[in-house]
PDB file of N, CA and C in Angstrom:
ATOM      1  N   UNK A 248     -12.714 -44.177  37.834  1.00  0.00           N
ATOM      2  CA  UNK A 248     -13.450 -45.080  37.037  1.00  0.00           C
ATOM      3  C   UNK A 248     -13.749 -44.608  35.634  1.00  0.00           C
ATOM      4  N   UNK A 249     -14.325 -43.323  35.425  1.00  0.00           N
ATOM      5  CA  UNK A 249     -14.904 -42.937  33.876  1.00  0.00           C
ATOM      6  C   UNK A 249     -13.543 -42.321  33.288  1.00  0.00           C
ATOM      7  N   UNK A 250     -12.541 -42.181  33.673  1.00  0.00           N
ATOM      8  CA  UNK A 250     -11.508 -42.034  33.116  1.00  0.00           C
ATOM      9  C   UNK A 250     -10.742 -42.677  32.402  1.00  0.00           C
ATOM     10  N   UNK A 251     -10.814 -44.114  32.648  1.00  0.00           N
ATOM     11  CA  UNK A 251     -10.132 -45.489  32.487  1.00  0.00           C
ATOM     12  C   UNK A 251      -9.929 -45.305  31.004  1.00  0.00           C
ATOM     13  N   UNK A 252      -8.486 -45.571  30.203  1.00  0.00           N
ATOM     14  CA  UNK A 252      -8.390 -45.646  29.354  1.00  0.00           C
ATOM     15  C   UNK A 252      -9.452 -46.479  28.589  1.00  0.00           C
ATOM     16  N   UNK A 253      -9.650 -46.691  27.104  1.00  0.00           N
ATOM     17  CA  UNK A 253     -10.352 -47.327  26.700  1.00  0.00           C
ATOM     18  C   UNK A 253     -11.981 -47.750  27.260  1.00  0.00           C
ATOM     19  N   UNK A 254     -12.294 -47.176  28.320  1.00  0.00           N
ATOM     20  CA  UNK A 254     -13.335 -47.726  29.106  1.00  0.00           C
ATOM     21  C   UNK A 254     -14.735 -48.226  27.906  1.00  0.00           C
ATOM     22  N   UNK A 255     -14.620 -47.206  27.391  1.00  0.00           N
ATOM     23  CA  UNK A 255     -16.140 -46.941  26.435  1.00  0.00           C
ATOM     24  C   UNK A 255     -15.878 -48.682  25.594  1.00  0.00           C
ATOM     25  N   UNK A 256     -14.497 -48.518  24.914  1.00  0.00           N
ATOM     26  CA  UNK A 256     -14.591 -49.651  23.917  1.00  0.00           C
ATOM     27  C   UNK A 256     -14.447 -50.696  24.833  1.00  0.00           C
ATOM     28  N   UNK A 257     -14.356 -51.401  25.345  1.00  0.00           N
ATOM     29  CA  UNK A 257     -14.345 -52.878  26.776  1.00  0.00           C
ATOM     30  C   UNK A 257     -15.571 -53.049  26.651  1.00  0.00           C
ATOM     31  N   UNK A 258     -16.446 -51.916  27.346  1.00  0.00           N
ATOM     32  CA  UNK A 258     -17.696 -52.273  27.698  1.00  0.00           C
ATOM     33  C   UNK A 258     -18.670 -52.276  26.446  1.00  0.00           C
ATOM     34  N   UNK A 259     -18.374 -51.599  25.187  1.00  0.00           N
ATOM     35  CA  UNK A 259     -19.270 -51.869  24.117  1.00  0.00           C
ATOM     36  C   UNK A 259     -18.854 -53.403  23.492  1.00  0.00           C
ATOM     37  N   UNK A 260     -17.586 -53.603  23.991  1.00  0.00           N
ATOM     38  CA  UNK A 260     -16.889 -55.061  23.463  1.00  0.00           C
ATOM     39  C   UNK A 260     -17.612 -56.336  24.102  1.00  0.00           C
ATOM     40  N   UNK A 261     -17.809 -56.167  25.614  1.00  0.00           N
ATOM     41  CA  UNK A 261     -18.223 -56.972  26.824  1.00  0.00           C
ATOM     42  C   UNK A 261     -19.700 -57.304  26.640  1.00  0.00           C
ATOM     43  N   UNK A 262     -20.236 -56.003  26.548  1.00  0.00           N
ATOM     44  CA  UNK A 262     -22.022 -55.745  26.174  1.00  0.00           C
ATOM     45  C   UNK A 262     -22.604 -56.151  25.255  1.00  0.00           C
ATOM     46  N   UNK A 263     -21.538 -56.328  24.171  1.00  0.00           N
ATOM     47  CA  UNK A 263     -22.300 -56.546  22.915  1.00  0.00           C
ATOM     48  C   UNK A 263     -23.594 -55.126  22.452  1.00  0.00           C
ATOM     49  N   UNK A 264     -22.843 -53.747  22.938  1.00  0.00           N
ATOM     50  CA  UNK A 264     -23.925 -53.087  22.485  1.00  0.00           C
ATOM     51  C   UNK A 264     -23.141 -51.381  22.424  1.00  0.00           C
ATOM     52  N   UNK A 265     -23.973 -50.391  21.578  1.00  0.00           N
ATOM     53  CA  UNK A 265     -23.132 -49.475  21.553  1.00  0.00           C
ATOM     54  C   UNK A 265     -22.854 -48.551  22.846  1.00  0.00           C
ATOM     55  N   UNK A 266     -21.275 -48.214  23.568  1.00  0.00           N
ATOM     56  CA  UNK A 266     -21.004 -47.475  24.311  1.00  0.00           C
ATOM     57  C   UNK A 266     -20.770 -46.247  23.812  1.00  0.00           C
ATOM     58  N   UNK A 267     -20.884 -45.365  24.400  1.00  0.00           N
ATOM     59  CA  UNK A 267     -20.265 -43.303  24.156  1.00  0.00           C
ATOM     60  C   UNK A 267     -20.060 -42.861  25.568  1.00  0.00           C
ATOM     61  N   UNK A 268     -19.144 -42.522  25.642  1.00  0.00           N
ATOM     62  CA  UNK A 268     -18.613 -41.208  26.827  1.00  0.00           C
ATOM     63  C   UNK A 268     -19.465 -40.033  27.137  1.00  0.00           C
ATOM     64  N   UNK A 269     -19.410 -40.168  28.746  1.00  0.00           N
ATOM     65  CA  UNK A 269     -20.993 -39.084  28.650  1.00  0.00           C
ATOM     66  C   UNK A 269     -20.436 -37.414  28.243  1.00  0.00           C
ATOM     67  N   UNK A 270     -21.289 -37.131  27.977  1.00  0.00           N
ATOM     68  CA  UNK A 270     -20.918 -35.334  28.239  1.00  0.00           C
ATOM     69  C   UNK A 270     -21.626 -34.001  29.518  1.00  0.00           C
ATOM     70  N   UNK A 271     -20.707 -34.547  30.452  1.00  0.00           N
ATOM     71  CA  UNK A 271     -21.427 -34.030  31.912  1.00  0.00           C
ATOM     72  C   UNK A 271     -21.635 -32.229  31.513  1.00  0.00           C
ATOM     73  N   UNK A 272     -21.150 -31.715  30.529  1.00  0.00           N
ATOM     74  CA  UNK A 272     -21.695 -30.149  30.030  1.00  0.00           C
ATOM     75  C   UNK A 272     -22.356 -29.886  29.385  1.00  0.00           C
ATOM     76  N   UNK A 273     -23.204 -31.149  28.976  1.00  0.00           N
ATOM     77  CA  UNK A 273     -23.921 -30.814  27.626  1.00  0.00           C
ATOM     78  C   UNK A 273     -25.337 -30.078  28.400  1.00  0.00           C
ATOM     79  N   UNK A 274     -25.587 -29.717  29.426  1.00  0.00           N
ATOM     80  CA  UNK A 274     -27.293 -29.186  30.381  1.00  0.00           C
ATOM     81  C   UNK A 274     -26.834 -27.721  31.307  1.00  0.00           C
ATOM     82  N   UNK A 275     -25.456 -27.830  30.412  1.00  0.00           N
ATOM     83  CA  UNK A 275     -25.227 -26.644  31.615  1.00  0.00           C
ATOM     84  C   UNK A 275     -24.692 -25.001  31.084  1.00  0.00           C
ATOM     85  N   UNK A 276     -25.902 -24.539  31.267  1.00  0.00           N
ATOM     86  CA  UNK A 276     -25.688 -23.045  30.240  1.00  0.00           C
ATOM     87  C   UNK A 276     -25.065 -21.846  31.171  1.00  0.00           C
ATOM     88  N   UNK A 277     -23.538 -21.799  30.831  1.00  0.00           N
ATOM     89  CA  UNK A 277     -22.778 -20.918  31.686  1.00  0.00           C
ATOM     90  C   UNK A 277     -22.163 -19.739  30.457  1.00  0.00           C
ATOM     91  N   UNK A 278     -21.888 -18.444  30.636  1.00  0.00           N
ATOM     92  CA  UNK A 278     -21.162 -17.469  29.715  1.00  0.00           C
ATOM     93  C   UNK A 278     -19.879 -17.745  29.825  1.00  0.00           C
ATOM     94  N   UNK A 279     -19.347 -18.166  30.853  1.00  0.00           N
ATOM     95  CA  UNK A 279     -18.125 -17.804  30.988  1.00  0.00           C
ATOM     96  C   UNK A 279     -17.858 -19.568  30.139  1.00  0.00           C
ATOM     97  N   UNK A 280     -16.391 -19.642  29.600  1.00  0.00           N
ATOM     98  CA  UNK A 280     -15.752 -20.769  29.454  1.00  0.00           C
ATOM     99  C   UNK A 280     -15.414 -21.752  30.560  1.00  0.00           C
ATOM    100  N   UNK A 281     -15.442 -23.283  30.779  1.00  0.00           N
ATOM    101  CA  UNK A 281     -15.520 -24.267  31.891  1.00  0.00           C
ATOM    102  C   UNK A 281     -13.966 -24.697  31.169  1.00  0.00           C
ATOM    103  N   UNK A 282     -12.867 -24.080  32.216  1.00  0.00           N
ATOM    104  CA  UNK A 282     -11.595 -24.612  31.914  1.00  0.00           C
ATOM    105  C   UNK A 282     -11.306 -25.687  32.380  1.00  0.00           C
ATOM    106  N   UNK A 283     -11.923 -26.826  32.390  1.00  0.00           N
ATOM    107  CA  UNK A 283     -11.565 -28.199  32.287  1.00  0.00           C
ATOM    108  C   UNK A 283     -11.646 -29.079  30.715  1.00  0.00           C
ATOM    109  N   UNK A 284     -10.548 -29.574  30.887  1.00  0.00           N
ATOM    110  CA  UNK A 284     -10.818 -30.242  29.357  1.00  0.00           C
ATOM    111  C   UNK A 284     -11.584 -31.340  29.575  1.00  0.00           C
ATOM    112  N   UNK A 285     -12.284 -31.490  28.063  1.00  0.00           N
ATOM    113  CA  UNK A 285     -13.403 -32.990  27.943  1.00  0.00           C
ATOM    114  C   UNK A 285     -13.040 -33.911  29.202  1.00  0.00           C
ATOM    115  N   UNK A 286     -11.986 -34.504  28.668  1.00  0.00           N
ATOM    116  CA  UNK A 286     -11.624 -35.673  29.070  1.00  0.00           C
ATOM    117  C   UNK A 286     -11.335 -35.732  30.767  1.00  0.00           C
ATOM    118  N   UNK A 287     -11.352 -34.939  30.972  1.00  0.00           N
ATOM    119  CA  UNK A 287     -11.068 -35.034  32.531  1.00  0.00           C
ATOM    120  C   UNK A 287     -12.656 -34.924  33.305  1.00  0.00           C
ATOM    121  N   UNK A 288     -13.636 -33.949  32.528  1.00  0.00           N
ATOM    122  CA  UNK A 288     -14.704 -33.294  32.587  1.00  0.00           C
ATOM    123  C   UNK A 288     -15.876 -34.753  33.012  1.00  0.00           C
ATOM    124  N   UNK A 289     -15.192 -35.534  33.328  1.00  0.00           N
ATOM    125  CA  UNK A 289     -15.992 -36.995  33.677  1.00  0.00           C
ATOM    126  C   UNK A 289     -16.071 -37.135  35.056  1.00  0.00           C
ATOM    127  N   UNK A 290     -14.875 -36.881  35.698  1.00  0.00           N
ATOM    128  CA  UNK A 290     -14.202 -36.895  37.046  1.00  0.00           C
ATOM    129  C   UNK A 290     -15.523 -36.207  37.951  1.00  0.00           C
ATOM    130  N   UNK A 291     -16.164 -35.345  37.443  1.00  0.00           N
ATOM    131  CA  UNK A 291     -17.457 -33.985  37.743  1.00  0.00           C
ATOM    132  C   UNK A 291     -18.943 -34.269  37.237  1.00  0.00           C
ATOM    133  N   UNK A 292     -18.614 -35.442  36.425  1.00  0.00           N
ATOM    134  CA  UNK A 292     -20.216 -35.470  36.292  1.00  0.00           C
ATOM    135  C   UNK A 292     -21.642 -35.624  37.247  1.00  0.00           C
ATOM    136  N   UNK A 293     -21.001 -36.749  38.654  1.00  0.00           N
ATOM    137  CA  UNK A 293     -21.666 -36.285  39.606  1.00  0.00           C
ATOM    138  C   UNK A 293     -22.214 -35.440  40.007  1.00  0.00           C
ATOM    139  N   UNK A 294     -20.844 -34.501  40.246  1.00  0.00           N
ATOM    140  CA  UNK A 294     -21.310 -32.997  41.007  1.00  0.00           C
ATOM    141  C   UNK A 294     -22.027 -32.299  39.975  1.00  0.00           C
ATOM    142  N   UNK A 295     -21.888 -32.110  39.042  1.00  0.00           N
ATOM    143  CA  UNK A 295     -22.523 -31.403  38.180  1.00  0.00           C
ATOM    144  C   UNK A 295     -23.939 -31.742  37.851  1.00  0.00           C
ATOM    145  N   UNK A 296     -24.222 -32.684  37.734  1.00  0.00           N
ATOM    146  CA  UNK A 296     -25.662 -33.534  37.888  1.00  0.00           C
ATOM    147  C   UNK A 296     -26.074 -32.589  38.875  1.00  0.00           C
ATOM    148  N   UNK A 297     -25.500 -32.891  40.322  1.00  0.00           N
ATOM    149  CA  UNK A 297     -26.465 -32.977  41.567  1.00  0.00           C
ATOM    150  C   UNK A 297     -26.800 -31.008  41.437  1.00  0.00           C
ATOM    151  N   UNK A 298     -25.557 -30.392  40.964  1.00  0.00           N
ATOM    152  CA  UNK A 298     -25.906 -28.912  41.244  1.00  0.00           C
ATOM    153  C   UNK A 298     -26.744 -28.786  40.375  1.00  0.00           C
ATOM    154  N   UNK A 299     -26.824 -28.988  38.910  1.00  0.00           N
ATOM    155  CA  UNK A 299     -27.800 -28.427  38.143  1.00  0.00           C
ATOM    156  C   UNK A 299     -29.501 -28.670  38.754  1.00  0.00           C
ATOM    157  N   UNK A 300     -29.253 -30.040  39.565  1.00  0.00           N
ATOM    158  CA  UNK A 300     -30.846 -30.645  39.960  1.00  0.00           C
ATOM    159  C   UNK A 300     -31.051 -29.587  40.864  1.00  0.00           C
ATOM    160  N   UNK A 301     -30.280 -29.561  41.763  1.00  0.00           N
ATOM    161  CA  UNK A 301     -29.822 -28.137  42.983  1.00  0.00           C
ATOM    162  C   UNK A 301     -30.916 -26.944  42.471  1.00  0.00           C
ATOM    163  N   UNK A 302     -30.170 -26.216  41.309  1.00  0.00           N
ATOM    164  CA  UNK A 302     -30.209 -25.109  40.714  1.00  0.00           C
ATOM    165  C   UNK A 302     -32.009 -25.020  40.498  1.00  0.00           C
ATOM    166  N   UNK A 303     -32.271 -26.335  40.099  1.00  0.00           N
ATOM    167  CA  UNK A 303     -34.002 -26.535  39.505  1.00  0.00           C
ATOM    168  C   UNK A 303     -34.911 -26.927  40.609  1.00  0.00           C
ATOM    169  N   UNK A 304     -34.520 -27.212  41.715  1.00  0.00           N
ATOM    170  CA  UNK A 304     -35.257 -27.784  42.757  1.00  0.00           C
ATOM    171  C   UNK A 304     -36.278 -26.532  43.541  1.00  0.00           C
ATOM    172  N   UNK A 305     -37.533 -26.592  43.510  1.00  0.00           N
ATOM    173  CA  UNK A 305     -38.225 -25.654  43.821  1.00  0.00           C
ATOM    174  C   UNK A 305     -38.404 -26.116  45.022  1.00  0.00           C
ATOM    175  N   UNK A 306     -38.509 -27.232  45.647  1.00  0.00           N
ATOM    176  CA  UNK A 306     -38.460 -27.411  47.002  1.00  0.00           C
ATOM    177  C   UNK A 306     -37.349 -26.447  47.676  1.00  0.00           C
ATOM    178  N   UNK A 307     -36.084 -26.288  47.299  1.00  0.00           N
ATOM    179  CA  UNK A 307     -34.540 -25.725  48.088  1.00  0.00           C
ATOM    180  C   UNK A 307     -35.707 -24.354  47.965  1.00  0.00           C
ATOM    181  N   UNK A 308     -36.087 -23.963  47.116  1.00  0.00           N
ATOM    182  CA  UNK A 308     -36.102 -22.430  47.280  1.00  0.00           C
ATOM    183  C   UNK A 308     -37.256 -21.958  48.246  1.00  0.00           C
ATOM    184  N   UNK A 309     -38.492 -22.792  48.749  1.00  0.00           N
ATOM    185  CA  UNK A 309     -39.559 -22.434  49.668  1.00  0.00           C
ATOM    186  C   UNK A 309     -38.461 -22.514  51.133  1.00  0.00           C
ATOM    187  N   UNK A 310     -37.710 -23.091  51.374  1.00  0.00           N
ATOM    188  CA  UNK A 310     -37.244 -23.192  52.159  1.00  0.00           C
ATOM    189  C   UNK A 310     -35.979 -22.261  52.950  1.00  0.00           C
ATOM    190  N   UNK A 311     -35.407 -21.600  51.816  1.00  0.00           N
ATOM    191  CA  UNK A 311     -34.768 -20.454  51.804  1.00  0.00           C
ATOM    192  C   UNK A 311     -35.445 -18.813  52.794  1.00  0.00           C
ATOM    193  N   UNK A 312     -36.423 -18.719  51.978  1.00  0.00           N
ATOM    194  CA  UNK A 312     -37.539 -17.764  53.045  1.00  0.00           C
ATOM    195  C   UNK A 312     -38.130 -18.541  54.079  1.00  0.00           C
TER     196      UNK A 312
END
């Protein structure tokens, strides 16, 4: 789906309002380089959402001990 050629311009066309392509790396502070390029880097925004919430969830961690 977020891959779809043209997707952004359709739906700013359809909407009547401004569309942008998300940036599922823009919350995620890693050293190493994320060898996926942009454009594919959509395919992951899910997962990447859910781990970073993961990563912050103080509930997961009482539960650990």
């Amino acid at each position: 789906g977020a891959n779809l050629i043209r997707l952004d311009q359709v739906l700013s066309s359809q909407l009547k309002i401004p569309v942008v392509l998300g940036r599922p790396w823009k919350n995620l502070q890693s050293r190493k380089s994320i060898p996926i390029p942009e454009n594919k880097s959509l395919a992951y925004a899910t997962a990447i959402g859910l781990a970073i919430r993961a990563a912050d969830n103080p509930f997961w961690l009482r539960h650990i001990i």
